[in-house]
Coordinates of C-alpha atoms in Angstrom, one line a residue:
M971 CA -108.2 -18.7 -14.1
K972 CA -111.1 -18.2 -11.7
I973 CA -110.4 -18.2 -8.0
L974 CA -114.0 -19.2 -7.1
T975 CA -116.4 -21.4 -9.0
E976 CA -119.7 -19.7 -9.6
W977 CA -122.8 -21.6 -8.9
R978 CA -125.5 -20.7 -11.3
S979 CA -129.2 -21.7 -11.4
P980 CA -131.3 -20.4 -14.3
G981 CA -134.4 -20.0 -12.2
K982 CA -132.8 -18.5 -9.1
W983 CA -133.5 -14.8 -8.5
K984 CA -135.4 -14.6 -11.8
L985 CA -137.3 -11.5 -10.7
F986 CA -134.0 -9.6 -10.2
R987 CA -132.6 -10.7 -13.5
L988 CA -135.4 -9.0 -15.4
D989 CA -133.6 -5.6 -15.0
D990 CA -129.9 -5.3 -14.6
R991 CA -130.0 -1.7 -13.2
L992 CA -132.7 -2.6 -10.6
L993 CA -130.6 -5.6 -9.6
L994 CA -127.5 -3.5 -8.9
I995 CA -129.4 -0.8 -7.1
L996 CA -131.2 -3.2 -4.8
I997 CA -128.1 -5.3 -4.0
G998 CA -126.0 -2.1 -3.8
I999 CA -128.2 -0.9 -0.9
V1000 CA -127.5 -4.1 0.9
V1001 CA -123.8 -4.0 0.2
G1002 CA -123.6 -0.3 1.3
A1003 CA -125.5 -0.9 4.5
C1004 CA -123.3 -3.9 5.4
S1005 CA -120.2 -1.8 4.7
G1006 CA -121.6 0.8 7.0
V1007 CA -122.0 -1.7 9.8
A1008 CA -118.4 -2.9 9.3
S1009 CA -117.2 0.7 9.6
V1010 CA -119.1 1.4 12.8
A1011 CA -117.9 -1.9 14.3
L1012 CA -114.2 -0.9 13.6
N1013 CA -114.7 2.6 15.0
R1014 CA -116.3 1.4 18.2
S1015 CA -113.7 -1.4 18.6
L1016 CA -110.9 1.2 18.2
A1017 CA -112.5 3.5 20.8
A1018 CA -112.9 0.6 23.2
M1019 CA -109.3 -0.5 22.8
V1020 CA -107.9 3.0 23.1
E1021 CA -109.9 3.5 26.3
W1022 CA -108.8 0.1 27.7
L1023 CA -105.1 0.9 27.1
A1024 CA -105.3 4.4 28.4
A1025 CA -104.4 3.2 31.9
F1026 CA -101.1 1.8 30.6
R1027 CA -99.9 4.8 28.7
Q1028 CA -98.3 6.4 31.8
I1029 CA -96.1 3.3 32.6
W1030 CA -92.5 3.5 31.6
W1031 CA -92.7 0.4 29.3
A1032 CA -95.7 1.9 27.4
F1033 CA -93.6 2.3 24.3
V1034 CA -93.9 -1.5 23.6
L1035 CA -97.7 -1.3 23.3
P1036 CA -97.6 -0.4 19.6
G1037 CA -95.1 -3.1 19.0
I1038 CA -97.3 -5.7 20.7
G1039 CA -100.3 -4.6 18.7
A1040 CA -98.4 -4.7 15.4
S1041 CA -97.0 -8.2 16.2
L1042 CA -100.4 -9.6 17.1
S1043 CA -101.8 -8.1 14.0
S1044 CA -99.1 -9.7 11.8
L1045 CA -99.5 -13.0 13.5
F1046 CA -103.3 -12.9 13.0
L1047 CA -103.0 -12.2 9.3
E1048 CA -100.2 -14.7 8.7
K1049 CA -101.1 -17.6 10.9
I1050 CA -104.9 -17.5 11.3
T1051 CA -106.4 -15.9 8.2
R1052 CA -103.5 -16.7 5.9
E1053 CA -103.3 -13.3 4.4
G1054 CA -100.2 -11.3 3.7
E1055 CA -99.3 -7.9 5.2
G1056 CA -100.4 -4.7 3.6
H1057 CA -103.1 -2.1 4.0
G1058 CA -105.7 -3.6 1.6
V1059 CA -106.6 -1.1 -1.1
P1060 CA -104.0 -2.3 -3.6
E1061 CA -105.4 -5.8 -3.1
V1062 CA -108.9 -4.7 -3.9
I1063 CA -107.7 -2.9 -7.0
Y1064 CA -105.8 -6.0 -8.0
S1065 CA -108.8 -8.2 -7.6
V1066 CA -110.8 -5.9 -9.9
N1067 CA -108.0 -5.8 -12.4
R1068 CA -107.0 -9.5 -12.5
H1069 CA -109.6 -11.6 -10.8
R1070 CA -112.9 -10.1 -11.9
G1071 CA -113.6 -8.7 -8.4
L1072 CA -113.3 -12.1 -6.6
I1073 CA -112.3 -11.6 -3.0
R1074 CA -112.2 -14.2 -0.2
F1075 CA -115.0 -14.0 2.4
R1076 CA -112.5 -13.9 5.3
S1077 CA -111.2 -10.5 4.0
S1078 CA -114.5 -9.0 5.1
F1079 CA -113.4 -9.3 8.7
S1080 CA -109.7 -10.1 8.8
R1081 CA -108.4 -6.6 8.2
L1082 CA -110.8 -5.1 10.6
I1083 CA -109.4 -7.2 13.4
S1084 CA -105.7 -6.7 12.4
A1085 CA -106.2 -2.9 12.0
C1086 CA -107.9 -2.7 15.4
L1087 CA -104.8 -4.4 17.0
T1088 CA -102.4 -2.1 15.2
I1089 CA -104.2 1.3 15.5
G1090 CA -105.7 0.7 18.9
S1091 CA -102.4 -0.1 20.4
G1092 CA -100.9 3.2 19.1
G1093 CA -99.7 2.4 15.6
S1094 CA -99.7 5.4 13.2
A1095 CA -102.3 4.3 10.6
G1096 CA -105.9 4.8 9.7
P1097 CA -109.0 2.6 9.8
E1098 CA -110.1 3.5 6.2
A1099 CA -108.2 0.9 4.1
P1100 CA -109.3 -2.0 6.3
V1101 CA -113.0 -1.0 6.0
V1102 CA -112.5 -0.6 2.2
I1103 CA -111.3 -4.2 1.8
S1104 CA -114.0 -5.3 4.2
G1105 CA -116.7 -3.6 2.2
A1106 CA -115.2 -4.7 -1.1
A1107 CA -115.2 -8.3 0.1
I1108 CA -118.8 -8.0 1.3
G1109 CA -119.8 -6.8 -2.2
S1110 CA -117.8 -9.6 -3.9
N1111 CA -119.3 -12.4 -1.8
I1112 CA -122.9 -11.0 -2.0
A1113 CA -122.4 -11.0 -5.8
N1114 CA -121.4 -14.6 -5.7
F1115 CA -124.4 -15.5 -3.6
F1116 CA -126.7 -14.0 -6.2
S1117 CA -124.7 -15.7 -9.0
L1118 CA -123.9 -12.4 -10.8
N1119 CA -121.6 -12.0 -13.7
D1120 CA -118.1 -10.5 -13.6
R1121 CA -119.2 -7.0 -14.5
Q1122 CA -121.9 -6.9 -11.9
R1123 CA -119.5 -8.3 -9.3
I1124 CA -116.9 -5.6 -10.0
A1125 CA -119.6 -3.0 -9.7
L1126 CA -120.6 -4.4 -6.2
V1127 CA -116.9 -4.4 -5.1
G1128 CA -117.0 -0.7 -5.9
C1129 CA -120.2 -0.3 -4.0
G1130 CA -118.7 -2.0 -0.9
A1131 CA -115.6 0.2 -1.0
A1132 CA -117.6 3.4 -1.5
G1133 CA -120.1 2.5 1.2
A1134 CA -117.2 1.9 3.7
I1135 CA -115.5 5.2 3.0
S1136 CA -118.9 7.0 3.1
A1137 CA -119.8 5.5 6.4
I1138 CA -116.5 6.0 8.2
F1139 CA -116.3 9.7 7.2
N1140 CA -120.1 10.5 7.0
A1141 CA -119.3 11.6 3.4
P1142 CA -121.4 10.0 0.7
I1143 CA -120.1 12.1 -2.2
A1144 CA -116.5 11.4 -1.3
G1145 CA -117.2 7.7 -1.0
M1146 CA -118.8 7.5 -4.4
V1147 CA -116.0 9.4 -6.0
F1148 CA -113.4 7.2 -4.3
G1149 CA -115.1 4.1 -5.5
M1150 CA -115.1 5.3 -9.1
E1151 CA -111.8 7.2 -9.2
V1152 CA -109.5 5.0 -7.1
I1153 CA -111.0 1.5 -6.9
L1154 CA -112.6 1.0 -10.4
G1155 CA -110.4 3.6 -12.1
E1156 CA -113.1 4.5 -14.6
W1157 CA -116.3 6.7 -14.7
S1158 CA -118.9 4.3 -16.1
A1159 CA -122.5 5.4 -16.4
A1160 CA -123.6 1.9 -15.5
N1161 CA -121.7 2.0 -12.2
I1162 CA -122.3 5.5 -11.0
I1163 CA -125.9 5.0 -9.8
P1164 CA -125.4 1.7 -7.8
I1165 CA -122.2 3.1 -6.3
G1166 CA -123.9 6.3 -5.4
I1167 CA -126.8 4.4 -3.8
A1168 CA -124.4 2.2 -1.9
S1169 CA -122.6 5.4 -0.6
V1170 CA -125.9 6.8 0.7
A1171 CA -126.8 3.5 2.3
G1172 CA -123.5 3.2 4.0
T1173 CA -123.7 6.8 5.3
Q1174 CA -127.2 6.4 6.5
M1175 CA -126.4 3.2 8.4
S1176 CA -123.5 5.1 10.1
R1177 CA -125.8 8.0 11.0
L1178 CA -128.4 5.6 12.4
L1179 CA -125.8 3.9 14.7
E1180 CA -123.5 6.8 15.5
G1181 CA -125.4 10.0 14.7
N1182 CA -125.2 12.6 12.0
Q1183 CA -122.1 14.7 12.7
I1184 CA -119.4 16.4 10.7
P1185 CA -116.1 14.8 11.8
F1186 CA -114.1 18.0 11.8
A1187 CA -116.3 21.0 12.3
H1188 CA -114.6 24.4 12.0
R1189 CA -115.3 28.0 12.5
L1190 CA -116.3 30.3 9.6
F1191 CA -113.3 31.5 7.6
H1192 CA -113.0 35.1 6.3
L1193 CA -110.7 35.0 3.3
G1194 CA -108.9 37.7 1.4
S1195 CA -107.3 37.6 -2.0
L1196 CA -103.9 37.1 -0.4
D1197 CA -105.1 34.0 1.5
I1198 CA -106.3 32.4 -1.7
A1199 CA -103.1 33.4 -3.6
T1200 CA -100.9 31.8 -0.9
S1201 CA -102.7 28.5 -1.3
V1202 CA -100.5 27.9 -4.3
G1203 CA -97.4 27.8 -2.1
L1204 CA -99.1 25.4 0.3
A1205 CA -100.0 23.2 -2.7
V1206 CA -96.3 22.9 -3.5
V1207 CA -95.5 22.1 0.2
T1208 CA -98.2 19.4 0.3
G1209 CA -97.2 18.0 -3.1
L1210 CA -93.6 17.5 -1.9
A1211 CA -94.8 16.1 1.4
S1212 CA -97.0 13.6 -0.4
V1213 CA -94.0 12.3 -2.4
L1214 CA -92.0 12.1 0.9
V1215 CA -94.7 10.1 2.6
G1216 CA -94.9 7.5 -0.2
K1217 CA -91.1 7.2 -0.5
M1218 CA -90.6 6.8 3.3
I1219 CA -93.2 4.0 3.6
R1220 CA -91.7 2.1 0.6
N1221 CA -88.1 2.6 1.8
V1222 CA -89.0 1.3 5.3
H1223 CA -90.8 -1.6 3.7
A1224 CA -87.7 -2.4 1.5
V1225 CA -85.3 -2.3 4.5
S1226 CA -87.7 -4.4 6.7
S1227 CA -88.1 -7.0 3.9
R1228 CA -84.3 -7.5 3.8
V1229 CA -84.1 -8.3 7.5
S1230 CA -84.1 -12.1 8.0
L1231 CA -86.6 -12.1 10.8
P1232 CA -90.2 -13.4 11.0
P1233 CA -92.8 -10.8 9.8
W1234 CA -94.4 -10.5 13.2
V1235 CA -91.0 -9.7 14.7
R1236 CA -90.3 -7.0 12.1
A1237 CA -93.8 -5.5 12.7
G1238 CA -93.1 -5.5 16.4
I1239 CA -89.8 -3.7 16.1
G1240 CA -91.4 -1.1 13.9
G1241 CA -94.3 -0.7 16.4
C1242 CA -91.8 -0.3 19.3
A1243 CA -90.0 2.4 17.3
V1244 CA -93.3 4.3 16.9
G1245 CA -93.9 3.9 20.7
V1246 CA -90.5 5.5 21.4
I1247 CA -91.4 8.5 19.2
G1248 CA -94.7 8.6 21.0
L1249 CA -93.0 9.0 24.4
F1250 CA -91.9 12.5 23.3
L1251 CA -94.6 13.3 20.8
P1252 CA -97.9 11.6 21.8
T1253 CA -99.6 13.3 18.9
V1254 CA -98.1 10.8 16.4
L1255 CA -99.8 7.7 18.1
G1256 CA -103.0 6.2 16.7
E1257 CA -105.1 7.7 14.0
G1258 CA -104.5 11.2 15.3
Y1259 CA -108.0 12.6 14.7
P1260 CA -108.1 14.6 18.0
S1261 CA -105.0 16.6 16.8
V1262 CA -106.7 17.2 13.5
R1263 CA -109.7 18.7 15.3
L1264 CA -107.5 21.1 17.2
A1265 CA -105.7 22.1 14.1
I1266 CA -109.0 22.7 12.2
E1267 CA -110.4 24.7 15.1
G1268 CA -107.3 26.8 15.1
V1269 CA -106.5 26.2 18.8
F1270 CA -103.3 24.1 18.5
Q1271 CA -100.9 25.8 21.0
S1272 CA -97.4 24.8 20.0
G1273 CA -95.1 27.0 18.0
L1274 CA -93.6 26.8 14.5
L1275 CA -90.7 24.5 15.4
I1276 CA -92.8 22.0 17.3
V1277 CA -95.5 21.9 14.7
A1278 CA -92.8 21.2 12.0
V1279 CA -91.2 18.5 14.1
V1280 CA -94.6 16.8 14.7
T1281 CA -95.3 16.8 10.9
L1282 CA -92.0 15.0 10.2
A1283 CA -92.5 12.7 13.2
K1284 CA -95.9 11.7 12.0
I1285 CA -94.4 10.8 8.5
V1286 CA -91.7 8.7 10.2
A1287 CA -94.2 7.0 12.5
T1288 CA -96.5 6.2 9.6
A1289 CA -93.7 4.8 7.6
L1290 CA -92.5 2.6 10.5
T1291 CA -96.0 1.3 11.1
L1292 CA -97.1 0.5 7.6
G1293 CA -93.6 -0.2 6.2
S1294 CA -92.7 -2.8 8.8
G1295 CA -95.9 -4.8 8.5
G1296 CA -98.5 -3.1 10.6
S1297 CA -102.1 -3.1 9.4
G1298 CA -104.0 0.1 8.6
G1299 CA -104.6 2.7 6.0
I1300 CA -103.0 6.0 4.8
F1301 CA -106.1 8.3 4.9
A1302 CA -105.9 9.2 8.6
P1303 CA -102.1 9.8 8.6
C1304 CA -102.6 12.0 5.5
L1305 CA -105.2 14.1 7.3
V1306 CA -102.9 14.5 10.3
I1307 CA -99.8 15.3 8.2
G1308 CA -101.7 17.6 5.9
S1309 CA -103.2 19.6 8.8
F1310 CA -99.9 20.0 10.5
A1311 CA -98.2 20.9 7.2
G1312 CA -100.8 23.6 6.8
L1313 CA -100.1 24.9 10.4
T1314 CA -96.4 25.0 9.7
Y1315 CA -97.0 26.9 6.5
H1316 CA -99.3 29.4 8.3
R1317 CA -96.8 30.0 11.1
A1318 CA -94.0 30.5 8.6
L1319 CA -96.2 33.2 6.9
L1320 CA -96.8 34.9 10.3
L1321 CA -93.0 34.8 10.9
L1322 CA -92.2 36.3 7.6
W1323 CA -95.1 38.8 7.3
P1324 CA -96.5 39.4 10.8
S1325 CA -98.4 42.5 9.8
V1326 CA -100.6 40.8 7.2
P1327 CA -104.0 39.9 8.5
W1328 CA -103.9 36.2 7.5
A1329 CA -106.9 33.9 7.8
N1330 CA -107.3 31.6 10.8
E1331 CA -104.7 28.8 10.9
G1332 CA -107.6 26.3 10.7
Y1333 CA -108.0 27.4 7.1
F1334 CA -104.5 26.4 6.2
A1335 CA -104.8 23.1 8.1
L1336 CA -107.9 22.3 6.1
L1337 CA -106.1 23.1 2.8
G1338 CA -103.2 21.0 3.9
M1339 CA -105.4 18.0 4.4
A1340 CA -106.8 18.3 0.9
G1341 CA -103.3 18.7 -0.6
L1342 CA -101.9 15.6 1.2
M1343 CA -104.9 13.4 0.4
S1344 CA -105.0 14.4 -3.2
G1345 CA -101.3 14.1 -3.7
V1346 CA -100.8 10.7 -2.1
L1347 CA -103.8 9.2 -3.8
Q1348 CA -103.3 11.2 -7.0
A1349 CA -107.0 11.5 -6.9
P1350 CA -107.9 15.2 -6.7
L1351 CA -111.7 14.7 -6.8
T1352 CA -111.5 12.3 -3.8
G1353 CA -109.3 14.7 -1.9
F1354 CA -111.5 17.7 -2.7
F1355 CA -114.9 16.2 -1.9
L1356 CA -113.6 14.4 1.2
I1357 CA -112.3 17.5 2.8
V1358 CA -115.4 19.6 1.9
E1359 CA -117.7 17.0 3.4
I1360 CA -115.8 16.1 6.6
T1361 CA -115.2 19.7 7.5
G1362 CA -118.2 21.5 6.0
G1363 CA -115.7 23.9 4.4
Y1364 CA -117.9 25.0 1.5
E1365 CA -116.7 28.6 1.8
V1366 CA -113.2 27.5 0.8
V1367 CA -114.1 25.6 -2.3
L1368 CA -111.9 27.7 -4.6
P1369 CA -108.6 27.3 -2.7
L1370 CA -109.4 23.7 -2.1
I1371 CA -109.6 23.1 -5.8
I1372 CA -106.3 25.0 -6.3
V1373 CA -104.4 23.0 -3.7
A1374 CA -105.9 19.6 -4.7
T1375 CA -105.1 20.0 -8.4
I1376 CA -101.6 21.5 -8.0
S1377 CA -100.6 19.0 -5.4
T1378 CA -101.7 16.1 -7.6
T1379 CA -99.9 17.6 -10.6
I1380 CA -96.7 18.0 -8.7
C1381 CA -96.9 14.4 -7.4
G1382 CA -97.7 13.2 -10.9
Y1383 CA -94.4 14.7 -12.2
L1384 CA -92.3 13.3 -9.3
E1385 CA -94.2 10.0 -8.9
P1386 CA -96.0 8.8 -12.1
V1387 CA -98.4 6.6 -10.1
S1388 CA -100.1 7.0 -6.8
F1389 CA -99.2 5.3 -3.5
Y1390 CA -101.9 2.7 -3.9
L1391 CA -100.8 1.8 -7.5
K1392 CA -97.0 1.9 -7.1
E1393 CA -96.6 -1.7 -6.1
L1394 CA -99.0 -3.0 -8.6
V1395 CA -97.3 -1.1 -11.4
E1396 CA -93.8 -2.4 -10.4
K1397 CA -95.2 -5.9 -10.5
G1398 CA -97.0 -5.4 -13.8
Q1399 CA -100.3 -6.1 -12.1
L1400 CA -102.1 -2.8 -12.8
L1401 CA -104.7 -3.3 -15.6
R1402 CA -107.2 -0.4 -15.7
P1403 CA -110.5 -1.1 -17.6
G1404 CA -110.4 -0.5 -21.3
T1405 CA -106.6 -0.6 -21.6
D1406 CA -104.8 -3.0 -23.9
S1407 CA -103.3 -4.8 -20.9
C1408 CA -106.6 -5.2 -19.2
V1409 CA -108.3 -6.6 -22.3
L1410 CA -105.4 -9.0 -23.1
A1411 CA -105.2 -10.2 -19.5
E1412 CA -108.8 -11.5 -19.9
L1413 CA -107.7 -13.8 -22.8
D1414 CA -106.1 -17.2 -22.3
I1415 CA -103.3 -18.2 -24.6
E1416 CA -105.3 -21.4 -25.4
E1417 CA -107.9 -19.1 -27.1
V1418 CA -105.4 -17.6 -29.6
F1419 CA -103.0 -20.3 -30.7
E1420 CA -103.6 -22.8 -33.6
D1421 CA -102.4 -26.3 -33.2
R1422 CA -103.5 -27.9 -36.5
F1423 CA -100.2 -27.6 -38.2
L1424 CA -98.2 -29.9 -40.5
T1425 CA -94.9 -30.6 -38.6
I1426 CA -91.8 -31.2 -40.7
E1427 CA -88.9 -33.4 -39.8
K1428 CA -85.5 -31.7 -40.2
N1429 CA -84.1 -34.4 -42.5
M1430 CA -87.0 -34.4 -44.9
S1431 CA -86.0 -33.4 -48.5
L1432 CA -87.2 -30.1 -49.7
Q1433 CA -89.2 -31.8 -52.6
D1434 CA -91.0 -34.1 -50.2
F1435 CA -91.7 -31.1 -48.0
I1436 CA -93.2 -29.2 -51.0
D1437 CA -95.4 -32.1 -51.9
A1438 CA -96.7 -32.4 -48.3
A1439 CA -97.1 -28.6 -47.9
A1440 CA -99.3 -28.5 -51.1
Q1441 CA -101.9 -30.3 -49.1
Q1442 CA -101.9 -27.8 -46.3
P1443 CA -100.9 -24.3 -47.5
R1444 CA -99.4 -22.1 -44.7
R1445 CA -96.9 -19.3 -44.3
H1446 CA -95.0 -21.1 -41.6
Y1447 CA -94.2 -24.8 -41.1
P1448 CA -92.7 -25.9 -37.8
V1449 CA -89.7 -28.2 -38.0
V1450 CA -89.0 -30.8 -35.3
D1451 CA -86.2 -33.3 -34.6
D1452 CA -86.8 -36.7 -36.1
K1453 CA -86.0 -38.6 -32.9
T1454 CA -86.8 -36.4 -29.9
G1455 CA -89.6 -34.3 -31.4
E1456 CA -87.8 -31.1 -30.1
F1457 CA -88.8 -27.9 -31.9
L1458 CA -86.0 -26.6 -34.1
G1459 CA -87.4 -23.7 -36.1
V1460 CA -89.8 -22.9 -38.9
V1461 CA -89.7 -23.0 -42.7
E1462 CA -91.1 -19.7 -44.0
L1463 CA -92.9 -19.5 -47.3
E1464 CA -90.7 -16.6 -48.4
R1465 CA -87.6 -18.8 -48.1
L1466 CA -89.3 -21.6 -50.1
L1467 CA -90.1 -19.6 -53.2
P1468 CA -86.6 -19.6 -54.9
Y1469 CA -86.6 -23.5 -54.9
L1470 CA -90.0 -24.1 -56.4
R1471 CA -88.8 -23.9 -60.0
N1472 CA -85.9 -26.4 -59.7
P1473 CA -87.1 -29.9 -58.6
E1474 CA -83.7 -31.5 -59.1
I1475 CA -82.0 -29.3 -56.6
N1476 CA -84.9 -29.8 -54.2
R1477 CA -84.2 -33.5 -53.8
N1478 CA -80.7 -32.7 -52.6
V1479 CA -81.6 -30.0 -50.1
S1480 CA -83.0 -30.8 -46.7
V1481 CA -85.5 -28.8 -44.7
A1482 CA -82.8 -28.2 -42.0
E1483 CA -80.8 -26.1 -44.6
I1484 CA -83.5 -23.5 -45.2
M1485 CA -85.4 -23.4 -41.9
N1486 CA -85.2 -20.3 -39.6
S1487 CA -83.8 -21.6 -36.3
E1488 CA -83.5 -18.2 -34.8
I1489 CA -87.2 -17.4 -34.8
D1490 CA -88.6 -15.9 -31.6
R1491 CA -90.7 -18.3 -29.5
A1492 CA -93.5 -17.8 -27.1
S1493 CA -94.1 -19.7 -23.9
P1494 CA -97.6 -20.8 -22.5
D1495 CA -96.6 -19.0 -19.2
E1496 CA -96.0 -15.7 -21.0
E1497 CA -98.5 -12.9 -21.0
L1498 CA -100.3 -12.1 -24.2
K1499 CA -99.4 -8.4 -24.0
E1500 CA -95.7 -9.3 -24.0
I1501 CA -96.1 -11.8 -26.9
L1502 CA -98.0 -9.2 -29.0
R1503 CA -95.3 -6.6 -28.1
R1504 CA -92.5 -8.8 -29.4
M1505 CA -94.5 -9.7 -32.5
D1506 CA -95.0 -6.0 -33.3
E1507 CA -91.3 -5.3 -32.5
K1508 CA -90.1 -8.0 -34.9
G1509 CA -92.8 -7.6 -37.6
M1510 CA -94.1 -11.1 -37.1
D1511 CA -97.7 -12.2 -37.9
S1512 CA -97.3 -15.5 -36.2
M1513 CA -95.0 -16.9 -33.4
P1514 CA -94.4 -20.5 -32.5
L1515 CA -95.7 -21.6 -29.1
V1516 CA -93.1 -23.9 -27.4
H1517 CA -93.4 -25.7 -24.1
R1518 CA -90.5 -27.6 -22.7
G1519 CA -88.9 -27.7 -26.1
K1520 CA -91.9 -29.2 -27.8
F1521 CA -94.0 -27.4 -30.5
V1522 CA -97.5 -26.6 -29.2
G1523 CA -98.9 -24.4 -32.0
M1524 CA -98.7 -21.0 -33.6
V1525 CA -99.9 -17.8 -32.0
S1526 CA -101.6 -15.9 -34.8
K1527 CA -101.7 -12.1 -34.6
A1528 CA -104.9 -12.1 -36.7
R1529 CA -106.6 -14.5 -34.3
L1530 CA -105.3 -12.6 -31.3
L1531 CA -106.6 -9.3 -32.5
D1532 CA -110.0 -10.8 -33.4
M1533 CA -110.3 -12.2 -29.8
Y1534 CA -109.1 -8.8 -28.5
R1535 CA -111.9 -7.0 -30.3
Q1536 CA -114.5 -9.4 -28.9
E1537 CA -113.2 -9.0 -25.4
L1538 CA -113.0 -5.2 -25.7
K1539 CA -116.6 -5.2 -26.9
R1540 CA -117.6 -7.3 -23.9
Q1541 CA -115.8 -5.0 -21.4
T1542 CA -117.1 -1.7 -22.9
Q1543 CA -120.7 -2.9 -23.4
G1544 CA -120.8 -4.9 -20.2
K1545 CA -122.0 -8.0 -21.9
D1546 CA -120.8 -11.6 -22.1
V1547 CA -119.9 -12.1 -25.7

C-alpha cells in the first residue's frame, strides 16, 4: 500500500523524461547539493551548541546536560514531529525495502534537530545517521515533486544518503560506496552513475561552504613487514569490539524498553549516566573527533590502562546514549572506539616487545578505525574507502584491506547481520533487491487469488455435486456451511475419483463425508512469502483464502509464480510491467 499518492501529469517535465539517465544525473546533482547543505547546517549547529555549553561544563551539575539534551531530543521526535526514536539508517533501508523509497518530508529536518540536541549537549553519538536520513528524505521528496517512478525514487534516496555522507566527511568515494553497499544493498549499473554524481555534488557543496580539508590528517607512516603482519591481530580485536558495540546498544535498548517510564525520561536517564562518565573521562562526550585527531597524529599522552578504559567507556557511553533513546549515529563512536582500540593494541605490543621498532601509534589508530567501521556495518568497502579518504592514508592501503576484511568476516560469523540490519531482520522487514522476499513483498494477495469458484454446501449429495462440478472442472471445490456460510474445507478431485463409477452410492454420500476439513488455510493479512513457504512444505498447488471464517478464494501457486516472474522482471530491468 502506498504511503503517498503520486501526482502525475503526462506533459510535466517532458524534456527530462526523454532520457532516464539524464534525468537521474541532473536531479542527482540537486539532491547531492541539498544533502551537502544539510550536512554543513548540522556541523555548524553542533559547533555552535558545543561552544555555547562550554561555559557550563565546569559547573558541578554539568553531568545533567547530556540528559537534558537527550530528553529534549526525544520530546521533539515524539511530540512535535511524531517520529519514533532511533538513529535513522534502518528506517531509510526499510523505506527502500518496503515502501518504494517513500519518506516523509519532515524527516529531512527532524533528525538534524534531534541529533543536534543529543550530541551538542554531550551525548555519545555521531551526526552521520541524521544527515543520511535527511539526505534520503530530500531525495525521496524531490522524486515525488518530479513525479518519478518507484525505481527512480529509490535511486534518488541512495543519492541523498550518499551525498550526505560524502559532504560530512569530505569523502565522495566513501559516500558513493555507502549508498550502494549499505542503503540500496546492490551494485546496479543504473544507480552507480547518479549516486556517484550526487556524492561529488554533496562533497563540492561542503567544500564551498567549509573548505577542502582532510578531517583527520596524519604524519607519513614508515611500515615494516612486522607492522603489516600484526594488523591481523588488530583485525581480531576490532572484530570482537564491533560485536560488543552492537550487543551493548541492543541490550541497553532492551532494558530501557522494559522500564515503564515515558521515552523522554528514559532518554534523560541514559544521558545523565553518560554525563557522569564524562565527569571522569571527558573524552567520551560528544562525537569525539578531537580525540581521534590526537590518536591519528600519535600524540595522545595517556598510558595503556587509561587508553583501554577510555575505549570501554566510549562503548558504554554510546550504548547508553543510543540504547536509551538519544538521537544520533554510530559512525563517530566507531571512529573513536576504533582509534583507541588501535592505541591500546599498539601499547600492548610495546609492553610485550619493547625492542621492536614499531610504526607510529597513529598507524594502529587508523587501522582500528577501519576495523570498527567495517565490522559494525559489515561493509568492508565502506570502511576501507572512508578511512582512506578522511585520513589520506593511501600508504597503508594493504593493511587497511586486511583489517577491514578480517574484521567483517569475524563479525559475520558472530553476528550474521550488521548493526543497521539487525532490527529489520528480527522483525522480518529486511527485503534486499532481487531476493524472493523483496519480489513477493511487492505483490498484493488480491493479485494472486482466484474467486470464481463453485462453492458446495456440506449437505449436498455426492451425485448432485458431481453433476454441478461437471459444469466447472477444478481440482479443488470449497465447502461451506448451509446456514452460516462458514468455510468448512475442500473436496479434492483425487478423493472424488473412486465414487465416479457408482452413481447409486453417490446419492447416499454427502459432500461432508469426503471433504478435507484439515486443509491449511491462508489469511488476507498473511505475507505471500509465508503462504508460498507453507504450500511448498505441504506439497499444495492451491490454498484456500479465508477471512473471518468465510471463503474468499483460492491462492494458486501457478498464478503466484507467474506474478512473481513479472515482478522480478520489473525489478531487475527497472521497468513498470
